[in-house]
Tab-separated table of C-alpha atoms in Angstrom:
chain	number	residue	atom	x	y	z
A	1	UNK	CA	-17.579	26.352	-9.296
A	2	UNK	CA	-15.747	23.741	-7.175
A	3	UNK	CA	-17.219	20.129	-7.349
A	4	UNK	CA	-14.953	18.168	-5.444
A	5	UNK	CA	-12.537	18.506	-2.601
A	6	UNK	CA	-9.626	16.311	-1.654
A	7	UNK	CA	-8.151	15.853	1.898
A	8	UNK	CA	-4.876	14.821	2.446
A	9	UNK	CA	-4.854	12.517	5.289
A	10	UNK	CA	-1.063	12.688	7.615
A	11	UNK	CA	-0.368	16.359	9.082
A	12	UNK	CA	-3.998	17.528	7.579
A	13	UNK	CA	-6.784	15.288	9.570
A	14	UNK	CA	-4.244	13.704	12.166
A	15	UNK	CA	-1.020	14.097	13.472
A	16	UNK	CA	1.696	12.044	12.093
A	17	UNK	CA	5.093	13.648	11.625
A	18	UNK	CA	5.703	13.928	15.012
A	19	UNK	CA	5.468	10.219	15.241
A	20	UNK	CA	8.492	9.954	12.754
A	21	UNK	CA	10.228	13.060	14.203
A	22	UNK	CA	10.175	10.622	17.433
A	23	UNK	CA	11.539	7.648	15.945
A	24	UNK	CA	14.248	9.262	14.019
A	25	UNK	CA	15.120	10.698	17.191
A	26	UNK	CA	15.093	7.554	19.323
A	27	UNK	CA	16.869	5.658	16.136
A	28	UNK	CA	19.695	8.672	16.814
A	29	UNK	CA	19.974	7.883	20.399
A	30	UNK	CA	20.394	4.083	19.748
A	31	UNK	CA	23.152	4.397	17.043
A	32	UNK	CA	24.675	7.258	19.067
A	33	UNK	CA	26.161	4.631	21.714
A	34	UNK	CA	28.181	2.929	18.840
A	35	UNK	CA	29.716	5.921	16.973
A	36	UNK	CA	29.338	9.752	16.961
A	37	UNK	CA	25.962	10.923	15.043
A	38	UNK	CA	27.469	14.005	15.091
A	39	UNK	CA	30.015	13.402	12.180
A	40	UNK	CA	29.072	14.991	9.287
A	41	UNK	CA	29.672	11.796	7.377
A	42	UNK	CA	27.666	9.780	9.470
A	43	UNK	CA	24.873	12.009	8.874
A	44	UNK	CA	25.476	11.968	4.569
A	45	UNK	CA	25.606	7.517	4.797
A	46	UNK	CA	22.154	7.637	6.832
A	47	UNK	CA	20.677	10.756	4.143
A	48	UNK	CA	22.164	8.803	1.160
A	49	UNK	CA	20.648	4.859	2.725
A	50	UNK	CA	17.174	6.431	2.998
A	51	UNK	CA	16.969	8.080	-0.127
A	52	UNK	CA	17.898	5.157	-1.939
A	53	UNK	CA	15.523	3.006	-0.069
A	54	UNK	CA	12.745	5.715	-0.639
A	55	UNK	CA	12.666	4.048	-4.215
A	56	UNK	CA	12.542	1.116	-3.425
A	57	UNK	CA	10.531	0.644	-0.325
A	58	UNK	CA	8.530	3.883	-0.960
A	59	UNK	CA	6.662	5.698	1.765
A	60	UNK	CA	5.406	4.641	5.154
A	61	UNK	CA	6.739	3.434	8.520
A	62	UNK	CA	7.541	-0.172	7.539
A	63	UNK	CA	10.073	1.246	4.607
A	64	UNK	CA	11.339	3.707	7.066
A	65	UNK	CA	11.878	0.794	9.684
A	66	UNK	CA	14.198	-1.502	7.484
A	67	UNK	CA	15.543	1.696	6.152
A	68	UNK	CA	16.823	2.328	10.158
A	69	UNK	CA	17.939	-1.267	10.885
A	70	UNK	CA	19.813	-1.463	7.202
A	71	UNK	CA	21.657	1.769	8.354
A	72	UNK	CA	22.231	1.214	11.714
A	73	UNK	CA	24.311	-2.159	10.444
A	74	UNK	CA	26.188	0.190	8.023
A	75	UNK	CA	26.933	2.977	9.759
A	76	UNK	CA	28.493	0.792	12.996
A	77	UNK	CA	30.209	-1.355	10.348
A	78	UNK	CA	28.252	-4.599	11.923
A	79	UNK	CA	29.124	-3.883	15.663
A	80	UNK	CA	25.096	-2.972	16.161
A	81	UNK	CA	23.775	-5.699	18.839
A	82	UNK	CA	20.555	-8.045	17.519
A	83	UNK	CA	19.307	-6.855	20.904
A	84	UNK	CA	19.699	-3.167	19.767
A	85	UNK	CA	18.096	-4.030	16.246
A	86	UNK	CA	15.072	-5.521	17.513
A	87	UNK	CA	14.704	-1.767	19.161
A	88	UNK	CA	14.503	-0.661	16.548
A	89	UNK	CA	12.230	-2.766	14.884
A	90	UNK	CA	9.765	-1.919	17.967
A	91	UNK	CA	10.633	1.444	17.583
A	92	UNK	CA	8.842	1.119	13.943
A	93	UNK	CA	6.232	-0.964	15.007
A	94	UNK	CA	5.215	2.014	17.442
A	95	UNK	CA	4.762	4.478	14.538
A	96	UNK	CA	2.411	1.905	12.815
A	97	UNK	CA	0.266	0.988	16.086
A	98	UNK	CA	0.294	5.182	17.500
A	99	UNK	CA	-3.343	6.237	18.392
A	100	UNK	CA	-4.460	8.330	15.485
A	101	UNK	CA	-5.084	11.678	16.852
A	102	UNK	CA	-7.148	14.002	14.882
A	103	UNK	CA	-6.168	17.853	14.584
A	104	UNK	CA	-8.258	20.125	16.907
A	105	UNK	CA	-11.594	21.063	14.765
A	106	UNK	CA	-10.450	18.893	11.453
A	107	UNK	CA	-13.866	17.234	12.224
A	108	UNK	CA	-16.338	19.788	11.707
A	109	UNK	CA	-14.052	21.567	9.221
A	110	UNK	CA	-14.252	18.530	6.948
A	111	UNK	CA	-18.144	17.820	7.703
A	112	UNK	CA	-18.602	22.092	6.593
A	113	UNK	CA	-17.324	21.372	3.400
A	114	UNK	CA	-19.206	18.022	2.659
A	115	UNK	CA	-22.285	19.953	2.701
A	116	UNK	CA	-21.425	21.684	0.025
A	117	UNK	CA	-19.518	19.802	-2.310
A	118	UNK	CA	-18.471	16.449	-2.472
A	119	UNK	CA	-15.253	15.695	-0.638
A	120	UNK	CA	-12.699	12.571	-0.936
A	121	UNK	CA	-9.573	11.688	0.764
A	122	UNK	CA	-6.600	11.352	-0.818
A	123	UNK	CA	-3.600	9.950	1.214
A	124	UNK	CA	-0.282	8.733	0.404
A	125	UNK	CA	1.843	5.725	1.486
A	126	UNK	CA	1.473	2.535	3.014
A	127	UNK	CA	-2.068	0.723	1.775
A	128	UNK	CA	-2.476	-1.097	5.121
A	129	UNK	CA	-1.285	1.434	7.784
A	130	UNK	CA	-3.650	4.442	5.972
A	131	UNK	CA	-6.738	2.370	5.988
A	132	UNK	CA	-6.107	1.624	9.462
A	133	UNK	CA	-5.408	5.268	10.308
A	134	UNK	CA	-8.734	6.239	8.169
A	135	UNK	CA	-10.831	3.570	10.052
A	136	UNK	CA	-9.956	5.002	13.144
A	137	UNK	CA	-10.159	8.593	12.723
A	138	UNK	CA	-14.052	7.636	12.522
A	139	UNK	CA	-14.147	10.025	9.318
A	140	UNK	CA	-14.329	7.590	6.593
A	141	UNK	CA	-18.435	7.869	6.563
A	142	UNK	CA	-17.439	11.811	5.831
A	143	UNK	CA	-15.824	10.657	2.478
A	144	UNK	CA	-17.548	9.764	-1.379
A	145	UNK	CA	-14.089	7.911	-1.874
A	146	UNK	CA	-10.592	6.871	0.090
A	147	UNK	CA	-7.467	7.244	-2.111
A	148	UNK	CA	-4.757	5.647	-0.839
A	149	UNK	CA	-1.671	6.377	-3.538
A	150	UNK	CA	2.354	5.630	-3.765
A	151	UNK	CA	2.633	9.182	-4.948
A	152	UNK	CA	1.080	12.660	-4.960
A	153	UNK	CA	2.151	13.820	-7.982
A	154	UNK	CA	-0.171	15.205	-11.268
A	155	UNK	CA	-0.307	11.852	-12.829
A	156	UNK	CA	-2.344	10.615	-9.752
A	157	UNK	CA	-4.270	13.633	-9.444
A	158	UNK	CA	-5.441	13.556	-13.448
A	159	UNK	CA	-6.464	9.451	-12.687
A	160	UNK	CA	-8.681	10.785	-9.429
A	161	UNK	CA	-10.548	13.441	-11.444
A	162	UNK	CA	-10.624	11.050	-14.465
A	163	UNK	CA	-12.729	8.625	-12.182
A	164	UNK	CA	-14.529	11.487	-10.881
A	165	UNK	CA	-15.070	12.780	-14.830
A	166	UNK	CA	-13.880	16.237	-13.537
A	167	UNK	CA	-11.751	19.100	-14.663
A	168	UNK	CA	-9.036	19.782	-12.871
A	169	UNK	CA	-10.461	23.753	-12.649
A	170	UNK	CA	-13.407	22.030	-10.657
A	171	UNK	CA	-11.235	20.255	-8.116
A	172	UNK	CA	-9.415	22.200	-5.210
A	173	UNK	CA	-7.104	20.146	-2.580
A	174	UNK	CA	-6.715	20.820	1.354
A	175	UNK	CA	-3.377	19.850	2.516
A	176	UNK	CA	-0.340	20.653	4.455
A	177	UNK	CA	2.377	19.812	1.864
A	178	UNK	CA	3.440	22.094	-0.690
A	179	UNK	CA	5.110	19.716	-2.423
A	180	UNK	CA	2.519	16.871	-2.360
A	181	UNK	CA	-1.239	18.387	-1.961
A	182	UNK	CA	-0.913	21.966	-3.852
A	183	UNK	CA	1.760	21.952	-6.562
A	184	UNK	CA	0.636	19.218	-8.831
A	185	UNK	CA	-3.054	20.668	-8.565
A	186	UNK	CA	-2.265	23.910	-9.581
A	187	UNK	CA	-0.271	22.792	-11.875
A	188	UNK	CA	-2.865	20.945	-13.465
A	189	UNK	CA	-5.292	23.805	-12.944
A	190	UNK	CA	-6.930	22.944	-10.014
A	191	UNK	CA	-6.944	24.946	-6.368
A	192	UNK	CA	-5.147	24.628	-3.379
A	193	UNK	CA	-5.975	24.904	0.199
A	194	UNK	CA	-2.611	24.819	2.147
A	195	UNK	CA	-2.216	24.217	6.041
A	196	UNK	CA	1.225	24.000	7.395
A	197	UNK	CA	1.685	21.477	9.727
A	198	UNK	CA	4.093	22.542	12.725
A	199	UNK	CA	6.674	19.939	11.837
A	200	UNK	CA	7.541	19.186	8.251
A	201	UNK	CA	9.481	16.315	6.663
A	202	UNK	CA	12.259	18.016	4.554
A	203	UNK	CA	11.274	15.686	1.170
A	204	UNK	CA	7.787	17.174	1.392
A	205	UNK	CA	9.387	20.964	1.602
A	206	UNK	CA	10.926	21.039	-1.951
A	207	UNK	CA	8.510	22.441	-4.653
A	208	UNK	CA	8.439	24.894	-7.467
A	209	UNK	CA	5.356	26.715	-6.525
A	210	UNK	CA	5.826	30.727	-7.324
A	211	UNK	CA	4.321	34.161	-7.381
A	212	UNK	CA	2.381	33.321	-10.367
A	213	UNK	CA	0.231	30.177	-8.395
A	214	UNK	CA	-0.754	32.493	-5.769
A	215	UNK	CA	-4.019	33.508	-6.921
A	216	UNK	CA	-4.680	29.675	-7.255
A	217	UNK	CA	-3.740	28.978	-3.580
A	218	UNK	CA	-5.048	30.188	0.327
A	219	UNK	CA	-3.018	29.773	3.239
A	220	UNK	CA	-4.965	28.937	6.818
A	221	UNK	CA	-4.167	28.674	9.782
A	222	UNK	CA	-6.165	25.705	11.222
A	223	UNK	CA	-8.973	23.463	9.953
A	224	UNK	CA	-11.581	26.237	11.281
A	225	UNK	CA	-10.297	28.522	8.374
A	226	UNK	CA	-10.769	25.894	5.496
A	227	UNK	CA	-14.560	26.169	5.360
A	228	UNK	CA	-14.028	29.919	5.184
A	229	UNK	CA	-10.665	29.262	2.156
A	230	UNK	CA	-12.821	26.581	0.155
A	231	UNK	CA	-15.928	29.170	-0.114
A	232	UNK	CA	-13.502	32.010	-1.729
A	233	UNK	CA	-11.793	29.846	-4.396
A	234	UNK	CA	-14.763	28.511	-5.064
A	235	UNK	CA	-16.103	32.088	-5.631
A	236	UNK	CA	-13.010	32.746	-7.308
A	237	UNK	CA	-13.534	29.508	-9.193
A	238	UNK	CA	-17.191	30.561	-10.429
A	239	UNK	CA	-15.716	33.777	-11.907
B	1	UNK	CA	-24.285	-11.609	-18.957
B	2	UNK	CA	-21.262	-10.548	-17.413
B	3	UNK	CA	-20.090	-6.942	-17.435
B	4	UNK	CA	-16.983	-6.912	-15.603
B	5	UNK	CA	-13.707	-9.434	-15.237
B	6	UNK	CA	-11.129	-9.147	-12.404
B	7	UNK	CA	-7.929	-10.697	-12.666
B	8	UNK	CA	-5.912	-11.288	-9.684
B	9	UNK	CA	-2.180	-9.811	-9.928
B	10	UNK	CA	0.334	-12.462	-8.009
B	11	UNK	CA	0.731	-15.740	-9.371
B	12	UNK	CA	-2.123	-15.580	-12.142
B	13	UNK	CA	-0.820	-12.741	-14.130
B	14	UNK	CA	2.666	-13.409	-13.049
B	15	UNK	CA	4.783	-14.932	-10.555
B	16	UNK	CA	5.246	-14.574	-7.550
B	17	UNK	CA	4.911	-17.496	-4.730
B	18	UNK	CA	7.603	-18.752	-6.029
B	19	UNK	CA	10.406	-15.795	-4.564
B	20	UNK	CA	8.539	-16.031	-1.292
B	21	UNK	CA	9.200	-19.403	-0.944
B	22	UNK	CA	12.856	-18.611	-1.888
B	23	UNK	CA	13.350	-16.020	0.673
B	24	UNK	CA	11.821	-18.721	3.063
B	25	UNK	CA	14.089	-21.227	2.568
B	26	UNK	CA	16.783	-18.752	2.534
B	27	UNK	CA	15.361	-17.761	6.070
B	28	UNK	CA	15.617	-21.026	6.721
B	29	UNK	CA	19.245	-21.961	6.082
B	30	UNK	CA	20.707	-18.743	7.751
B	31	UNK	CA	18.771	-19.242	10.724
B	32	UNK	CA	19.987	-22.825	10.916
B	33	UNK	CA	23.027	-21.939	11.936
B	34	UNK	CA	22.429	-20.805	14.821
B	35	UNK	CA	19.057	-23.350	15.973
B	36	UNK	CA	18.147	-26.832	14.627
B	37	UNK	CA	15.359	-25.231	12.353
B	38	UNK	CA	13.516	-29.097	12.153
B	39	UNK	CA	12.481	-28.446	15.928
B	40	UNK	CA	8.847	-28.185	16.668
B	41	UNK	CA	8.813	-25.552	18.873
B	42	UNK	CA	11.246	-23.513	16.338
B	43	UNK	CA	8.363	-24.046	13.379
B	44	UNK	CA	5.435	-23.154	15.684
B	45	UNK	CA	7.569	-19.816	17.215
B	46	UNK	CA	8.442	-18.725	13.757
B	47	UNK	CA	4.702	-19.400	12.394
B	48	UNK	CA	3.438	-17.238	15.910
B	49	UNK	CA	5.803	-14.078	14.838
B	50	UNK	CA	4.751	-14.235	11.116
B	51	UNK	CA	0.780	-14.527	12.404
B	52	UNK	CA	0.700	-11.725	14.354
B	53	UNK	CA	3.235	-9.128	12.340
B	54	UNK	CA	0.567	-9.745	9.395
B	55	UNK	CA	-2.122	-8.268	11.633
B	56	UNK	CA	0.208	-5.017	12.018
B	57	UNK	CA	2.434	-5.126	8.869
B	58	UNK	CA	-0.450	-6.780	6.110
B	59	UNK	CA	0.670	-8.141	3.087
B	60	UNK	CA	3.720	-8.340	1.493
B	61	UNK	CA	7.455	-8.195	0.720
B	62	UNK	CA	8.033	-4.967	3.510
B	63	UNK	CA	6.377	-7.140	5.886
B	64	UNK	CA	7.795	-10.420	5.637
B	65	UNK	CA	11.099	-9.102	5.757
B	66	UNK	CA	10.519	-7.440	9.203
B	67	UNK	CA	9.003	-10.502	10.395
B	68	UNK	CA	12.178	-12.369	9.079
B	69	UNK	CA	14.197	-9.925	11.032
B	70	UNK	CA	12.178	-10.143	14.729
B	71	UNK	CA	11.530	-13.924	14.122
B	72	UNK	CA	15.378	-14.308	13.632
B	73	UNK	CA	16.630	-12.154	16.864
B	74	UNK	CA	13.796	-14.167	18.932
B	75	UNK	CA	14.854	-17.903	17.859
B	76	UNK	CA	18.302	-16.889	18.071
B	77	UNK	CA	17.641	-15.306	21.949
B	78	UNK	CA	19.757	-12.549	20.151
B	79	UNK	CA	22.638	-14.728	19.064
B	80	UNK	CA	22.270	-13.932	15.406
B	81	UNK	CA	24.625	-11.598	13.642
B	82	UNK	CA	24.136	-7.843	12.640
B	83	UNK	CA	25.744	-9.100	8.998
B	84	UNK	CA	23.312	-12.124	8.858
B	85	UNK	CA	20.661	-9.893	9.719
B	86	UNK	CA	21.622	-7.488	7.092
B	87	UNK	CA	21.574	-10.594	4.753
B	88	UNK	CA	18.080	-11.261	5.723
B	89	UNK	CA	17.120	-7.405	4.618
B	90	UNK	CA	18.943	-8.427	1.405
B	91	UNK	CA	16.709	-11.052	1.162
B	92	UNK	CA	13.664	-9.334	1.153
B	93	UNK	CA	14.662	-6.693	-1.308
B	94	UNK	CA	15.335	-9.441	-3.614
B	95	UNK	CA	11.826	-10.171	-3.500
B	96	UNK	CA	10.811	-6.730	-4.002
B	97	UNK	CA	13.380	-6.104	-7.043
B	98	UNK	CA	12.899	-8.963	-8.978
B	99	UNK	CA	11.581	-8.936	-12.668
B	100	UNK	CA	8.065	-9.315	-13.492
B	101	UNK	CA	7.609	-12.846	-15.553
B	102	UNK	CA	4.418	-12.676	-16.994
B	103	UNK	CA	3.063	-16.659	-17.353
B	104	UNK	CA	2.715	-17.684	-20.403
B	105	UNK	CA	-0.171	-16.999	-22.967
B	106	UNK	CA	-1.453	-14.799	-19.943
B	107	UNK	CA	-1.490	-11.501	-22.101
B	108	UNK	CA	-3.196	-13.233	-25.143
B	109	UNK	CA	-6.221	-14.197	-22.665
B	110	UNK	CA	-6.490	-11.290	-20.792
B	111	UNK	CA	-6.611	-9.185	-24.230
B	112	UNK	CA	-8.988	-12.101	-25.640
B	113	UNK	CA	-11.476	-11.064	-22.565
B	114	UNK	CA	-10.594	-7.557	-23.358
B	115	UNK	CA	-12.434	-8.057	-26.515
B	116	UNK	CA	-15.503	-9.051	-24.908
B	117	UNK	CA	-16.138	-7.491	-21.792
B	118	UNK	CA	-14.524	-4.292	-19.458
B	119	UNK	CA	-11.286	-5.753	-17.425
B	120	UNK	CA	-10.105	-4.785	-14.162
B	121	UNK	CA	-7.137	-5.522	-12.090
B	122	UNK	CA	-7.742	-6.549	-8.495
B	123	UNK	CA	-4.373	-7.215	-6.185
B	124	UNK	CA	-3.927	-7.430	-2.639
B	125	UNK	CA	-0.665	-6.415	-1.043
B	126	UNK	CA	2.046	-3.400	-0.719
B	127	UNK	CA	1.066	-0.475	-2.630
B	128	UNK	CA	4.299	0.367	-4.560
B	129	UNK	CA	5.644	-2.947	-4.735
B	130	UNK	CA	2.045	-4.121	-6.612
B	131	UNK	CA	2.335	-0.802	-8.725
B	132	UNK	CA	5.604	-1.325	-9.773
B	133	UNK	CA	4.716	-4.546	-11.102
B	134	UNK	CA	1.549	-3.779	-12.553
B	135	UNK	CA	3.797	-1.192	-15.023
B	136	UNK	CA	6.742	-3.907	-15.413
B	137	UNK	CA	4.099	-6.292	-16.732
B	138	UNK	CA	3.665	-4.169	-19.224
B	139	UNK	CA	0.059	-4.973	-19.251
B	140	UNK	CA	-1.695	-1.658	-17.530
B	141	UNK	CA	-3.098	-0.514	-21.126
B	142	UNK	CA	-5.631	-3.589	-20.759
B	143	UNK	CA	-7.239	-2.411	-17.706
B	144	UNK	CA	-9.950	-0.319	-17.270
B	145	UNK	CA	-8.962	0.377	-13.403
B	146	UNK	CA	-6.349	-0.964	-11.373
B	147	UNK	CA	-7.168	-2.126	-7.540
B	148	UNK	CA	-5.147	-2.549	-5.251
B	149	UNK	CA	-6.340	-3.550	-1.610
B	150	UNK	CA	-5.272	-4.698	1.581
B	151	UNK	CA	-7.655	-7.213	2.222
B	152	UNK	CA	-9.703	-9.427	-0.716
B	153	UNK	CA	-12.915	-10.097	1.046
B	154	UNK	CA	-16.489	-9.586	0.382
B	155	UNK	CA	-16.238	-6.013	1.713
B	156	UNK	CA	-13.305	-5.088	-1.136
B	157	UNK	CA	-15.224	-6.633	-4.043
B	158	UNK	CA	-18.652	-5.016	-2.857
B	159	UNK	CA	-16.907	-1.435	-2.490
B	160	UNK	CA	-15.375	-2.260	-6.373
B	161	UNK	CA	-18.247	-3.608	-7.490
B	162	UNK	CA	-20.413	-0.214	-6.331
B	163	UNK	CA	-18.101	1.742	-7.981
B	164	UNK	CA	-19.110	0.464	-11.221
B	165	UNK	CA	-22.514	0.386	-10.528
B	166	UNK	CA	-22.068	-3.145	-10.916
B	167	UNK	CA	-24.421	-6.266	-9.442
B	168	UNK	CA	-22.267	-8.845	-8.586
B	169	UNK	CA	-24.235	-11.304	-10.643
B	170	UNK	CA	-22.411	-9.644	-13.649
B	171	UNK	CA	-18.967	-10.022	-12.095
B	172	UNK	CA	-16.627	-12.507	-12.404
B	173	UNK	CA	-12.729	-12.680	-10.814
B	174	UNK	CA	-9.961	-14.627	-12.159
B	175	UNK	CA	-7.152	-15.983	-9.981
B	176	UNK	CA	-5.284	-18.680	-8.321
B	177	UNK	CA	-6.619	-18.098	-4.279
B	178	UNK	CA	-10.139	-19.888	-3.664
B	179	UNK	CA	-9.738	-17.558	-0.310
B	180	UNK	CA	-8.980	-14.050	-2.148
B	181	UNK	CA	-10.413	-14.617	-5.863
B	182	UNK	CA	-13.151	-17.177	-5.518
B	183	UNK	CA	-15.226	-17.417	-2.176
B	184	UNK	CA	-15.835	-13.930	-1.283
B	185	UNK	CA	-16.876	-13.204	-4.821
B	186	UNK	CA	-19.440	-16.452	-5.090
B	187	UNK	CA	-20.571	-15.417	-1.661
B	188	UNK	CA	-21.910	-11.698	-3.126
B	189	UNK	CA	-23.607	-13.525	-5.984
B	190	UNK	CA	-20.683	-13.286	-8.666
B	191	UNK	CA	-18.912	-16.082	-10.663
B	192	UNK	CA	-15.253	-17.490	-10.176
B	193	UNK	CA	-12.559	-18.952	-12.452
B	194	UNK	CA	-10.285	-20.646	-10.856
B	195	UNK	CA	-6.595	-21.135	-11.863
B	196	UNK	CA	-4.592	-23.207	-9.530
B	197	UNK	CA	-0.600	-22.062	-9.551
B	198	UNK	CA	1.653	-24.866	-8.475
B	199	UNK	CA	2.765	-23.276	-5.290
B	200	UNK	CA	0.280	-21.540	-2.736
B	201	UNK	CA	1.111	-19.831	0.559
B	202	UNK	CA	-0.939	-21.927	3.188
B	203	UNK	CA	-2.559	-18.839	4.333
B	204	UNK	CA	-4.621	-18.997	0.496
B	205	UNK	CA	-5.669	-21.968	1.141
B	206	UNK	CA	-8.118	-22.045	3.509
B	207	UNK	CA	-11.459	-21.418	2.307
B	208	UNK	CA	-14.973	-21.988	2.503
B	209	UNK	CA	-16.652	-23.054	-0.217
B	210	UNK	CA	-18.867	-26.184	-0.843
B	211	UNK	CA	-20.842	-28.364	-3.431
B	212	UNK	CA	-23.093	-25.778	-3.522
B	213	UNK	CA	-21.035	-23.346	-4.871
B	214	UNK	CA	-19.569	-25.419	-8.432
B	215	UNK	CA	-22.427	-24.197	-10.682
B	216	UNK	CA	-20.945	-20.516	-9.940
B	217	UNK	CA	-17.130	-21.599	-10.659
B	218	UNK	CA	-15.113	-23.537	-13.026
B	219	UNK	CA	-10.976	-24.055	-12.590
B	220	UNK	CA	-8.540	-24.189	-15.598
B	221	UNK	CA	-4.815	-25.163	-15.689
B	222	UNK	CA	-3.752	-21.984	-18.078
B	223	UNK	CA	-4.046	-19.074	-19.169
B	224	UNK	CA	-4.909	-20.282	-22.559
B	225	UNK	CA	-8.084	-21.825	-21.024
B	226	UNK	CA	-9.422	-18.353	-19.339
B	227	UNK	CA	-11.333	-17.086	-22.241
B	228	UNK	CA	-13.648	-20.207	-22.791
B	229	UNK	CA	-14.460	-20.393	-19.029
B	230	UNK	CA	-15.769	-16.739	-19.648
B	231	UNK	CA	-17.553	-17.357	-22.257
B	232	UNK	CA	-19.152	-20.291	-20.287
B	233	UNK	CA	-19.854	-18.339	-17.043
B	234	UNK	CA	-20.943	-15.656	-19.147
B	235	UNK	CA	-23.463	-17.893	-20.904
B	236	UNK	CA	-24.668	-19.423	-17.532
B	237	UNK	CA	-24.857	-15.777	-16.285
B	238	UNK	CA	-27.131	-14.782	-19.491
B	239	UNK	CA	-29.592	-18.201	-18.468
């Protein structure tokens, strides 16, 4: 049977893509008066500046911010105004300070399952900005424990259930990333709940997941369906 | 007796005031050609922007360097350069990249406590930036856990503390900040070795603690000297 239940945090219990969708697109705009985002090549120097910044600023909006001014400076070869960089320094201090709005029913979904197993949160990327986010979703009494990791991949995962002194078989996680919440679960040998978020950050997309993890993994719709996806692979989990 | 030693990350397991206070001066000299940086008003606008990004950025190398950035446009009323303010950037990946230098004997003393009681690390700031240095240092296989939090205050250490099932009377942290290591602990009821490091960010400095509170602490010069405070707090614990 299923002992413990992890949450992913961004895209799961509050919206948070969209927020970056917006400041890429505003970031866009800005560079857009100084040479044409169009170009193909344009388009590889910005892909190719935040990869390599991924590593070393990891995830999270204040990365992703210095990431956009480092760019910017590249791409227009120095011609970027201050006046135009400080934009975009606001425009990354708006995705840290955005009201944290909760998905429709995430709520109730989440307080379901707590009364039947023990749930945690597990969230990924920047220590300070999630603990604000999970302080003011007003769901942190929901949780035994708050996870806030650099990376979702199985090494984390093992360390969680280590500290919980759980197999993996007795864990399932609820997410909306493939790539991050149900791959390195199932390949562990836990469960997976996955929600798709409407918008999806192409890093989090990529994942090796195949026919043979399906009977390991449920698909929903909307939090409303997780209480409902949690009780069958925990039936399937009891088997 | 005690049952549990944290030892602070940044400048007591290795260092690390010491590249801040390079990037500051380095802040310092680019910006100075562009304002007299020895004006009043300069000091107490750059100290305003740096106070209030840490309420929205937190701790660390990320955040400093966007402060660096906005503090620079505003003193500058937009003057400054987009390559000086890509130099800035530069500046505060430096601080992120460098190499972890352990001080010396530190290993050798946390291993000696090793021997004697369970040994956690507790470090405030940026997520990846702490866990990349916590592997660099080469010293991960001596901890039990590793914790890294946003804020060190009685609220962190109580949370920690609970998760070991732990009274504070049978805790004792390690570190250099009489704000961060010391007085929160001492005010729970736990025990505090102190271990200055030649530089300290103001911001570290302030604290609250009184005559009251010696019996609970003692302060060595080096690493070398952790051990035997231990064993001393331990043995005033065990009274």
């Amino acid at each position: 049977m299923l002992r413990l239940i992890g949450f992913d945090g961004d895209d799961t219990l509050w919206r948070s893509e969209d927020y970056y969708r917006e400041a890429s697109a505003q970031f866009t705009a800005l560079i857009g008066r100084y040479v044409d985002v169009g170009d193909a090549s344009v388009q590889a120097s910005m892909l190719a500046t935040e990869r390599r910044n991924l590593k070393l600023f990891g995830y999270g909006a204040k990365g992703m911010t210095l990431s956009m001014v480092e760019t910017a400076i590249a791409i227009t070869e120095g011609r970027i105004s201050a006046a135009d960089i400080h934009r975009l320094v606001e425009v990354g201090k708006y995705v840290l300070q955005h009201p944290v709005e909760l998905l429709p029913g995430v709520r109730e979904a989440v307080a379901a399952v707590a009364e039947r197993h023990a749930v945690v949160l597990i969230t990924k990327g920047d220590l300070f900005h999630q603990e604000k986010k999970v302080m003011q979703s007003g769901m942190s009494d929901l949780f035994q424990r708050i996870e806030i990791v650099s990376e979702k991949d199985t090494a984390t995962y093992r360390r969680v259930l280590a500290e919980f002194a759980l197999e993996p078989a007795q864990f399932a996680m609820v997410g909306n990333s493939l790539r991050s919440d149900i791959e390195p679960v199932i390949r562990l040998g836990g469960w997976g709940v996955h929600m798709p978020y409407h918008v999806t950050w192409e890093h989090e997309l990529e994942n090796g997941l195949g026919e043979a993890d399906a009977p390991r993994m449920l698909t929903v719709q909307a939090p409303a369906d997780i209480p409902a996806a949690i009780a069958q692979l925990s039936a399937r989990a009891a088997a």
